Coordinates of C-alpha atoms in Angstrom, one line a residue:
M24 CA 5.9 -18.4 -23.3
A25 CA 5.6 -20.8 -20.4
T26 CA 8.0 -19.8 -17.5
A27 CA 9.5 -22.2 -14.8
M28 CA 10.8 -19.6 -12.4
S29 CA 10.8 -19.9 -8.8
V30 CA 8.5 -17.6 -7.0
S31 CA 11.2 -16.6 -4.4
A32 CA 13.5 -15.1 -7.5
V33 CA 11.3 -11.6 -7.6
T34 CA 14.3 -9.7 -9.3
P35 CA 14.1 -7.4 -11.9
A36 CA 15.9 -8.1 -15.3
A37 CA 19.1 -6.3 -15.6
A38 CA 18.9 -3.2 -17.7
A39 CA 21.4 -3.4 -20.7
V40 CA 19.5 -0.6 -22.5
A41 CA 17.3 2.3 -21.2
R42 CA 13.8 1.1 -21.1
P43 CA 10.4 3.6 -21.4
R44 CA 9.3 4.6 -18.1
T45 CA 6.2 3.3 -16.6
L46 CA 3.4 5.4 -17.3
V47 CA 0.6 6.7 -14.8
C48 CA -3.1 6.5 -16.0
V49 CA -5.6 8.4 -14.6
P50 CA -9.6 7.4 -15.2
A51 CA -12.0 10.0 -16.0
T52 CA -15.5 8.5 -15.1
A53 CA -17.7 11.7 -15.5
R54 CA -21.2 11.2 -16.4
A55 CA -21.1 13.9 -19.3
P56 CA -18.6 14.8 -21.8
R57 CA -17.5 18.4 -20.9
E58 CA -17.4 17.0 -17.3
M59 CA -15.0 13.9 -18.8
A60 CA -12.8 16.6 -20.5
A61 CA -12.4 18.7 -17.4
E62 CA -11.2 15.5 -15.5
L63 CA -8.5 14.9 -18.4
A64 CA -7.4 18.9 -17.5
A65 CA -7.1 17.5 -13.8
A66 CA -4.9 14.7 -14.4
A67 CA -2.7 16.8 -16.4
A68 CA -2.4 19.2 -13.5
I69 CA -1.5 16.6 -11.4
G70 CA 1.5 15.4 -13.4
A71 CA -0.3 12.1 -15.0
D72 CA 0.8 10.8 -18.3
V73 CA -2.5 9.5 -20.1
A74 CA -6.0 9.9 -19.3
E75 CA -8.6 6.9 -19.4
L76 CA -11.8 8.2 -21.0
R77 CA -14.6 5.9 -19.1
L78 CA -17.2 5.8 -22.1
D79 CA -19.1 3.3 -20.0
R80 CA -19.8 6.0 -17.4
L81 CA -21.2 8.6 -19.9
S82 CA -25.0 8.8 -19.9
G83 CA -26.4 8.4 -23.3
F84 CA -23.0 7.9 -25.0
A85 CA -23.0 8.4 -28.9
P86 CA -19.6 7.6 -30.6
R87 CA -19.8 9.9 -33.2
R88 CA -21.6 13.0 -31.4
D89 CA -19.0 12.5 -28.2
L90 CA -15.6 11.1 -29.3
P91 CA -14.8 13.9 -31.6
F92 CA -15.5 16.4 -29.0
L93 CA -13.6 14.3 -26.4
L94 CA -10.5 13.7 -28.8
A95 CA -10.3 17.2 -30.5
E96 CA -7.0 19.0 -30.4
P97 CA -5.3 20.3 -28.4
R98 CA -5.5 17.5 -25.7
P99 CA -4.1 17.9 -22.3
L100 CA -3.1 14.3 -22.0
P101 CA -3.1 11.4 -24.1
A102 CA -6.2 9.6 -23.9
L103 CA -7.4 6.1 -22.9
V104 CA -10.8 5.1 -23.9
T105 CA -12.8 2.2 -22.4
Y106 CA -16.3 0.9 -22.0
R107 CA -15.5 -1.2 -19.0
W108 CA -16.7 -1.1 -15.3
V109 CA -13.2 -2.0 -14.0
R110 CA -11.0 0.0 -16.2
L111 CA -7.9 -1.6 -17.6
G112 CA -5.7 -0.1 -20.1
L113 CA -2.5 0.9 -21.5
A114 CA -0.4 3.4 -22.4
A115 CA 2.8 4.5 -24.1
P116 CA 5.8 7.1 -24.0
P117 CA 3.8 10.3 -25.5
P118 CA 5.6 11.9 -28.4
V119 CA 5.2 15.5 -28.8
G120 CA 1.6 15.3 -29.9
G121 CA -1.1 13.2 -27.9
I122 CA -1.2 9.5 -27.6
L123 CA -4.6 7.9 -27.2
F124 CA -5.5 4.7 -25.7
F125 CA -9.0 3.1 -26.5
L126 CA -10.5 0.2 -24.5
L127 CA -14.2 -0.8 -24.8
A128 CA -15.4 -3.9 -22.9
P129 CA -18.5 -5.9 -22.2
K130 CA -20.2 -7.1 -19.5
W131 CA -18.3 -10.4 -18.8
E132 CA -15.2 -8.2 -18.7
G133 CA -16.2 -6.4 -15.7
G134 CA -18.0 -3.4 -17.8
E135 CA -21.4 -1.8 -18.2
Y136 CA -21.8 -2.3 -21.8
D137 CA -24.3 -4.6 -22.3
G138 CA -25.0 -4.3 -26.2
E139 CA -23.6 -6.4 -29.3
D140 CA -20.0 -6.7 -30.4
E141 CA -20.4 -4.6 -33.7
P142 CA -21.2 -1.4 -32.4
R143 CA -17.9 -1.9 -29.9
F144 CA -16.1 -2.5 -32.8
E145 CA -17.2 0.3 -35.0
A146 CA -16.4 2.7 -32.1
L147 CA -13.2 1.5 -32.0
M148 CA -12.5 2.0 -35.5
L149 CA -14.1 5.4 -35.2
A150 CA -11.2 6.2 -32.4
M151 CA -8.8 4.6 -34.8
E152 CA -10.1 7.2 -37.5
L153 CA -9.8 10.0 -35.0
G154 CA -6.0 9.6 -34.3
A155 CA -6.1 7.1 -31.4
E156 CA -2.4 5.4 -31.0
Y157 CA -3.5 2.7 -28.9
V158 CA -7.0 0.2 -29.0
D159 CA -7.3 -1.9 -26.2
I160 CA -9.7 -5.3 -27.1
E161 CA -10.4 -8.2 -24.7
L162 CA -8.4 -11.5 -25.7
K163 CA -12.1 -13.3 -25.9
V164 CA -12.8 -11.2 -29.0
A165 CA -10.0 -10.1 -30.5
D166 CA -9.7 -12.8 -33.3
K167 CA -13.1 -11.4 -34.3
F168 CA -11.9 -8.0 -34.0
M169 CA -8.6 -8.6 -36.1
K170 CA -10.9 -10.1 -39.0
L171 CA -13.1 -6.9 -39.1
L172 CA -9.9 -4.8 -39.0
S173 CA -8.4 -7.1 -41.8
G174 CA -5.0 -4.6 -42.5
K175 CA -6.9 -1.4 -41.8
K176 CA -5.4 -0.3 -38.6
P177 CA -3.4 2.6 -38.8
E178 CA 0.8 2.1 -38.6
S179 CA 0.4 4.8 -35.6
C180 CA -1.8 2.8 -33.9
K181 CA -0.8 -0.2 -31.8
L182 CA -3.0 -2.7 -30.3
I183 CA -3.4 -4.1 -26.8
V184 CA -5.0 -7.2 -26.5
S185 CA -6.1 -7.8 -22.7
S186 CA -7.0 -10.4 -20.3
H187 CA -8.8 -9.8 -16.9
N188 CA -9.2 -12.6 -14.2
Y189 CA -11.5 -11.2 -11.2
E190 CA -11.2 -14.3 -9.4
N191 CA -7.6 -15.4 -8.6
T192 CA -3.9 -15.1 -10.0
P193 CA -3.3 -18.1 -12.0
S194 CA 0.3 -19.9 -11.8
A195 CA 3.4 -18.4 -13.3
E196 CA 3.3 -21.3 -16.1
E197 CA -0.4 -20.4 -16.6
L198 CA 0.5 -16.6 -17.0
G199 CA 3.5 -17.4 -19.5
N200 CA 1.0 -19.3 -21.4
L201 CA -1.4 -16.7 -21.6
V202 CA 1.1 -14.1 -22.6
A203 CA 1.7 -16.4 -25.6
Q204 CA -1.6 -16.4 -26.3
I205 CA -2.1 -12.8 -26.4
R206 CA 1.1 -12.2 -28.4
A207 CA -0.3 -14.7 -30.8
T208 CA -3.7 -12.6 -31.6
G209 CA -1.2 -10.2 -33.3
A210 CA -1.1 -7.5 -30.4
D211 CA 1.6 -5.1 -30.0
I212 CA 1.1 -4.5 -26.1
V213 CA -0.1 -7.4 -23.9
K214 CA -2.4 -6.9 -20.6
I215 CA -3.1 -9.0 -18.0
A216 CA -5.1 -8.2 -14.7
T217 CA -5.7 -10.2 -12.3
T218 CA -7.1 -10.6 -8.6
A219 CA -4.6 -11.1 -5.3
T220 CA -6.4 -13.7 -2.8
E221 CA -3.2 -13.2 -0.7
I222 CA -0.2 -10.8 -1.4
V223 CA 2.2 -13.7 -2.6
D224 CA 0.2 -13.8 -5.8
V225 CA 1.7 -10.5 -6.8
A226 CA 4.8 -12.4 -7.1
R227 CA 4.2 -13.9 -10.1
M228 CA 2.9 -11.2 -12.0
F229 CA 6.4 -9.7 -11.2
Q230 CA 7.8 -12.8 -12.6
I231 CA 6.0 -12.3 -15.8
L232 CA 7.0 -8.6 -16.2
V233 CA 10.5 -9.5 -15.9
H234 CA 10.6 -12.5 -18.4
C235 CA 8.4 -9.9 -21.1
Q236 CA 11.2 -7.5 -20.2
E237 CA 13.9 -9.7 -20.7
H238 CA 12.4 -10.6 -24.2
Q239 CA 11.2 -7.0 -25.2
V240 CA 7.6 -7.8 -24.9
P241 CA 5.4 -4.6 -23.9
I242 CA 3.1 -5.6 -21.0
I243 CA 1.0 -4.3 -18.5
G244 CA 0.6 -6.5 -15.6
L245 CA -1.4 -5.6 -12.5
V246 CA -3.0 -7.4 -10.1
M247 CA -6.2 -6.2 -8.3
N248 CA -7.5 -5.5 -4.7
D249 CA -5.9 -4.4 -1.6
R250 CA -3.5 -7.6 -1.7
G251 CA -2.4 -6.9 -5.1
F252 CA -1.7 -3.2 -3.9
I253 CA 2.1 -3.3 -4.4
S254 CA 1.9 -4.2 -8.2
R255 CA 0.6 -0.9 -8.8
V256 CA 3.2 1.0 -7.2
L257 CA 6.5 -1.5 -7.9
C258 CA 5.7 -2.4 -11.5
P259 CA 7.9 0.3 -12.7
K260 CA 10.6 -2.2 -11.0
Y261 CA 9.9 -4.8 -13.2
G262 CA 9.2 -3.1 -16.5
G263 CA 5.6 -2.8 -16.2
Y264 CA 4.2 -0.7 -19.1
L265 CA 1.4 1.6 -17.2
T266 CA -0.4 1.8 -14.0
F267 CA -3.5 3.4 -13.0
G268 CA -4.0 6.2 -10.6
T269 CA -7.5 7.7 -9.7
L270 CA -8.2 11.7 -9.5
G271 CA -9.3 11.2 -5.8
K272 CA -10.9 8.3 -3.1
G273 CA -14.1 7.0 -4.5
K274 CA -13.2 7.4 -8.1
E275 CA -11.5 4.1 -8.6
S276 CA -12.2 1.8 -11.9
A277 CA -10.8 -1.3 -10.4
P278 CA -10.3 -2.5 -6.6
G279 CA -7.1 -1.3 -5.1
Q280 CA -6.1 1.7 -6.9
P281 CA -4.4 4.5 -5.5
T282 CA -4.4 8.1 -6.2
A283 CA -2.4 9.6 -8.9
A284 CA -1.2 12.2 -6.5
D285 CA 0.0 9.4 -4.2
L286 CA 1.6 7.4 -7.0
I287 CA 3.5 10.6 -8.0
N288 CA 4.0 12.4 -4.8
L289 CA 4.4 9.7 -1.9
Y290 CA 5.7 6.8 -3.6
N291 CA 7.8 8.9 -6.1
I292 CA 7.0 6.6 -9.0
K293 CA 8.6 8.1 -12.1
A294 CA 11.8 7.8 -9.9
I295 CA 11.6 3.7 -9.5
G296 CA 13.6 1.8 -11.1
P297 CA 15.1 -1.7 -11.5
D298 CA 17.7 -0.7 -8.6
T299 CA 15.2 0.6 -6.4
K300 CA 15.5 -1.3 -3.0
V301 CA 11.7 -2.0 -1.7
F302 CA 10.9 -1.4 2.3
G303 CA 7.6 -1.5 3.5
I304 CA 5.4 -2.3 6.7
I305 CA 3.9 -5.6 7.0
G306 CA 0.7 -5.6 8.9
K307 CA -3.2 -6.5 8.7
P308 CA -4.8 -3.8 8.6
V309 CA -2.1 -1.9 7.2
G310 CA -3.9 0.9 5.1
H311 CA -4.1 3.4 8.1
S312 CA -0.2 3.5 8.6
K313 CA 1.6 6.8 8.2
S314 CA 4.6 5.0 7.6
P315 CA 4.8 5.0 4.0
I316 CA 4.6 8.8 4.3
L317 CA 7.2 9.4 6.9
H318 CA 9.9 6.8 5.1
N319 CA 9.1 7.8 1.6
E320 CA 9.7 11.6 2.0
A321 CA 12.6 10.7 4.4
F322 CA 14.4 8.8 1.6
R323 CA 13.6 11.3 -1.1
S324 CA 15.6 14.0 1.7
V325 CA 18.2 12.2 1.8
G326 CA 18.7 10.9 -1.8
F327 CA 17.9 7.2 -1.0
N328 CA 17.1 5.1 -3.8
A329 CA 14.3 3.5 -2.2
V330 CA 10.2 3.3 -2.2
Y331 CA 8.4 2.2 1.4
V332 CA 5.0 0.4 0.6
P333 CA 1.9 -0.9 2.4
F334 CA 2.1 -4.9 2.4
L335 CA -1.1 -6.5 3.5
V336 CA -0.1 -10.0 4.7
D337 CA -1.8 -12.9 6.1
D338 CA 1.0 -15.2 6.5
L339 CA 4.4 -13.2 7.3
S340 CA 6.6 -16.9 7.1
K341 CA 5.1 -17.1 3.4
F342 CA 5.7 -13.4 2.6
L343 CA 9.2 -13.4 3.7
S344 CA 9.9 -16.8 1.9
I345 CA 8.5 -15.7 -1.4
Y346 CA 9.8 -11.8 -1.7
S347 CA 13.3 -13.1 -0.6
S348 CA 14.9 -11.1 -3.4
P349 CA 17.8 -8.7 -2.0
D350 CA 16.1 -6.1 -3.3
F351 CA 13.3 -6.2 -0.6
A352 CA 15.8 -5.2 1.8
G353 CA 13.8 -4.0 5.1
F354 CA 10.5 -4.0 6.4
S355 CA 8.1 -2.4 9.5
C356 CA 6.2 -5.2 11.4
T357 CA 2.7 -3.7 12.9
I358 CA -0.3 -5.9 14.2
P359 CA -0.7 -9.0 14.0
H360 CA 3.1 -9.8 13.3
K361 CA 5.5 -8.9 15.8
E362 CA 5.5 -11.9 17.9
A363 CA 5.6 -14.2 14.5
A364 CA 8.6 -11.9 13.3
V365 CA 10.9 -13.1 16.1
R366 CA 10.4 -16.8 14.8
C367 CA 10.7 -15.7 11.1
C368 CA 14.0 -14.2 11.4
D369 CA 17.7 -15.7 10.9
E370 CA 18.9 -13.6 13.9
V371 CA 17.4 -11.6 16.2
D372 CA 18.7 -8.9 18.5
P373 CA 18.8 -9.9 22.2
V374 CA 16.7 -6.9 23.2
A375 CA 13.9 -7.9 20.6
G376 CA 14.4 -11.1 22.0
D377 CA 13.8 -10.5 25.6
I378 CA 11.0 -8.4 24.4
G379 CA 9.6 -11.5 22.1
A380 CA 8.7 -8.9 19.2
V381 CA 10.0 -7.5 16.4
N382 CA 9.3 -4.3 14.7
T383 CA 11.8 -3.7 12.2
I384 CA 13.2 -6.4 10.0
I385 CA 16.3 -6.1 7.9
R386 CA 17.6 -8.7 5.0
R387 CA 21.6 -8.5 5.2
P388 CA 23.4 -8.7 1.8
D389 CA 24.0 -12.6 2.6
G390 CA 20.1 -13.0 2.7
K391 CA 20.0 -13.4 6.3
L392 CA 16.9 -12.0 8.1
V393 CA 17.9 -9.8 11.4
G394 CA 15.0 -8.9 13.6
Y395 CA 15.0 -5.6 15.9
N396 CA 12.8 -3.5 18.0
T397 CA 12.4 0.0 18.0
D398 CA 9.4 0.4 19.8
Y399 CA 10.2 0.1 23.5
V400 CA 12.8 2.9 23.2
G401 CA 10.6 5.1 21.0
A402 CA 7.5 4.5 23.4
I403 CA 9.4 4.6 26.8
S404 CA 11.3 7.6 26.0
A405 CA 8.2 9.5 24.6
I406 CA 6.0 8.7 27.7
E407 CA 9.2 9.8 29.8
D408 CA 9.4 13.2 28.2
G409 CA 5.8 13.6 28.4
I410 CA 6.1 13.2 32.1
R411 CA 9.1 15.7 32.6
A412 CA 7.5 18.2 30.6
S413 CA 4.1 18.5 33.0
Q414 CA 5.4 17.3 36.1
P415 CA 8.6 18.1 38.5
T416 CA 10.9 15.3 37.9
D417 CA 14.5 13.9 39.6
P418 CA 16.8 14.5 36.3
T419 CA 18.9 11.8 37.7
T420 CA 16.6 8.8 37.1
S421 CA 13.7 7.7 35.2
P422 CA 10.2 9.3 35.8
L423 CA 9.0 5.9 35.3
A424 CA 10.9 4.7 38.4
G425 CA 8.9 3.0 41.3
R426 CA 5.5 3.9 39.5
L427 CA 2.6 1.6 39.0
F428 CA 2.5 1.1 35.4
V429 CA -0.5 -0.6 33.7
V430 CA 0.1 -2.0 30.0
I431 CA -3.5 -2.7 28.5
G432 CA -2.7 -5.3 25.6
A433 CA -0.4 -8.5 25.7
G434 CA 0.7 -8.5 22.3
G435 CA 4.0 -7.4 20.7
A436 CA 3.8 -3.8 21.1
G437 CA 2.5 -4.5 24.7
K438 CA 5.6 -6.8 25.4
A439 CA 7.9 -3.8 24.3
L440 CA 6.1 -1.5 26.4
A441 CA 6.3 -3.8 29.5
Y442 CA 10.1 -4.9 29.0
G443 CA 10.8 -1.2 28.6
A444 CA 8.8 0.2 31.6
K445 CA 10.3 -2.5 34.0
E446 CA 13.6 -1.6 32.5
K447 CA 13.3 1.8 33.8
G448 CA 12.1 0.6 37.5
A449 CA 8.3 0.6 37.3
R450 CA 6.2 -1.8 38.7
V451 CA 4.6 -3.6 35.6
V452 CA 0.9 -4.6 35.3
I453 CA -0.8 -6.3 32.2
A454 CA -4.3 -6.0 31.5
N455 CA -5.7 -7.9 28.3
R456 CA -9.3 -8.7 27.1
T457 CA -8.0 -12.6 26.9
F458 CA -6.5 -13.4 30.5
A459 CA -4.3 -16.4 29.7
R460 CA -2.4 -13.8 27.7
A461 CA -2.2 -11.1 30.2
E462 CA -1.1 -13.9 32.4
D463 CA 1.9 -15.2 30.2
L464 CA 3.6 -11.6 29.5
A465 CA 2.8 -10.8 33.2
N466 CA 4.7 -13.8 34.4
L467 CA 7.6 -13.2 32.1
I468 CA 7.8 -9.4 33.3
G469 CA 7.1 -10.2 37.0
G470 CA 3.6 -8.6 37.6
P471 CA -0.1 -9.2 38.0
A472 CA -2.4 -9.8 35.4
L473 CA -5.6 -8.5 34.9
T474 CA -8.8 -8.6 32.8
L475 CA -10.4 -5.6 31.3
E476 CA -13.6 -6.0 33.6
E477 CA -11.4 -5.9 36.1
L478 CA -9.3 -3.0 35.3
E479 CA -12.4 -0.9 35.4
N480 CA -11.9 -0.7 39.2
Y481 CA -8.4 -1.2 39.8
H482 CA -6.9 1.9 41.9
P483 CA -4.5 0.5 44.4
E484 CA -2.5 3.9 44.6
E485 CA -2.1 7.5 43.4
G486 CA -0.2 8.6 40.3
M487 CA -0.5 5.6 38.2
I488 CA 0.6 5.4 34.5
L489 CA -1.6 3.6 31.8
A490 CA -0.5 2.8 28.4
N491 CA -3.0 1.1 25.8
T492 CA -1.1 -0.9 23.0
T493 CA -4.2 -2.3 21.5
A494 CA -5.9 -1.2 18.6
I495 CA -9.0 -0.1 20.3
G496 CA -10.1 3.3 19.0
M497 CA -7.9 3.1 15.8
H498 CA -9.6 4.3 12.9
P499 CA -12.2 3.6 11.6
N500 CA -13.3 2.7 15.2
V501 CA -12.9 6.0 16.5
N502 CA -15.4 5.8 19.1
E503 CA -14.1 2.9 21.1
T504 CA -11.9 3.1 23.9
P505 CA -10.4 0.6 26.0
L506 CA -11.1 2.0 29.5
S507 CA -14.5 4.0 30.7
K508 CA -13.7 7.9 31.4
Q509 CA -14.7 7.2 35.2
A510 CA -11.9 4.6 35.5
L511 CA -9.4 7.0 33.9
K512 CA -9.6 9.1 36.7
S513 CA -7.3 6.7 38.6
Y514 CA -4.5 7.7 36.3
A515 CA -1.9 10.5 36.6
V516 CA -0.5 9.6 32.8
V517 CA -2.0 8.0 29.8
F518 CA -0.5 6.8 26.9
D519 CA -2.1 5.3 23.8
A520 CA 0.0 3.7 21.0
V521 CA -2.9 4.4 18.3
Y522 CA -2.0 7.6 16.3
T523 CA -4.7 7.2 13.6
P524 CA -6.7 9.7 14.7
K525 CA -4.1 11.7 16.6
E526 CA -6.1 12.2 19.6
T527 CA -8.2 9.3 20.3
R528 CA -11.1 9.1 22.4
L529 CA -8.7 7.9 25.3
L530 CA -6.5 10.5 25.3
R531 CA -9.3 13.0 25.0
E532 CA -11.0 11.5 28.0
A533 CA -7.7 11.2 30.0
A534 CA -7.2 15.0 29.2
E535 CA -10.7 15.6 30.5
C536 CA -9.8 13.9 33.7
G537 CA -6.8 16.0 34.3
A538 CA -4.1 13.6 33.2
T539 CA -0.8 14.1 30.8
V540 CA -1.3 12.5 28.0
V541 CA 1.1 11.2 25.6
S542 CA 0.1 10.7 21.9
G543 CA 1.0 7.5 19.9
L544 CA 2.4 9.7 17.0
E545 CA 5.3 10.4 19.6
M546 CA 6.0 6.8 20.0
F547 CA 5.8 6.3 15.6
I548 CA 8.2 9.3 15.0
R549 CA 10.6 7.8 17.6
Q550 CA 10.3 4.4 16.6
A551 CA 10.6 5.4 12.9
M552 CA 13.7 7.0 13.5
G553 CA 15.2 4.1 15.0
Q554 CA 14.1 1.9 11.6
F555 CA 15.2 4.5 9.1
E556 CA 18.7 3.9 10.7
H557 CA 18.8 0.4 10.2
F558 CA 17.4 0.7 6.4
T559 CA 19.7 3.3 5.3
G560 CA 22.7 3.0 7.4
M561 CA 22.4 7.0 8.0
S562 CA 21.3 8.6 10.8
A563 CA 17.5 9.9 11.5
S564 CA 17.2 13.5 11.8
D565 CA 14.7 14.2 14.9
R566 CA 13.6 17.5 13.3
L567 CA 13.1 15.9 9.5
M568 CA 10.9 13.1 10.9
R569 CA 8.9 15.5 13.2
D570 CA 8.4 17.9 10.1
I571 CA 7.2 15.4 7.9
V572 CA 4.9 13.7 10.2
L573 CA 3.4 17.0 11.2
I574 CA 3.3 18.6 8.1
K575 CA 2.2 15.5 5.7
T576 CA -0.2 13.8 7.9

């Protein structure tokens, strides 16, 4: 089943008839059968559809002793059973009874099993006898298993034939041929798991899902590791049969798995369909961002059919050209892509153009990309309000007017802060680790430039304001700070754009020195409100956004 689809056409198939909802499967990875059974109950409690029994994790697994216990009725969830280290599996819409998935795999498929095929095959046959509705067998041994099975498969049992690639994601044509090869074995359901070397690899898997959906071929198609993360959340949009989510951090059975709780509650995966719009935050790194929590909850609160996901992007231009479907409707941009975003947009808002950085991209109905900057308003208003709340100010003018405003960082956020402070009448100084970059920005805004070493002893006057726009101090490097505590004594106001953690070392030490501190969380909330309005065309509620951030994060 070769396919010649363009990778830019990542668009779900039109659903002429209702299609089954993508199932959420939770791996049970306990070492003892009773503990594994308890994990099935825990998976059911959080709303999973299927539980995967990781037989390879069981100590001293004995099929005829352990399988009857694990599969005894009543079961809290349908079960998928595997002998594999990297969990791969499938599920179907559960009937009134229980659906069972059985997947046993040798080490060359990523598992811990190190024996011969025959005992594995016998365990699969036993699983069928015990009522398994689904059995998963690897493509490499599918023919051998089918010969052994020789018509003994119960009608109630569907066969999943799977292929796993732990190195890369092949071309769309190769993936299409692989689907055809798997189907030729007599598989009822196709399963393909690949590995992303960059996020654009996932587009090829989406294309295969769409192609299979159009030809009514049930398929599980997932792309592993952090760059493949979106395949696990967005597969319902493209007709994927099943996705995996863990019971908690550290319980992953394949690279890049989210928790089932996040899939269900954060990404609202059970509501994702072909018409769902996709938004997300583009960055590197991006896993720390709280934006998915904020925007997904905000979308849900106003009934907006959209999902917001993290995009771990290496090459912004390539990403935007590949994910060019109108359904990829808007993006937030963070480090290090804000400046590149200016060049990637077809049109740029004049303010964003003056700043030289874009943190919000909207795809118009005509496909054109339009860039905006909501950082500068969010940050500057947060600093102004922080000063007004702690110091006497003139209500007729900005509390930044005439003040010496030191910006650490010359990237996209630094440009936004420098531009905003200058607009408010501040005298802006730029400090950066790389002096040439500091000098370039300082020349643009008409102020002096410093190295971080020079900033340590910079104290020309009292009442200065400091704004850190770098990632220094961001999780997990929470013990780092861009400026020593001794140097902080020169500042009356200190702002940190970093908001993970909520209180950075910089803010903590600045407060100890008596400075008014302003958290990056305030900037985050305010810039996100602007983004929400661009994304949805609706006014953002300050109270709603603030409640989401303070309660959910």
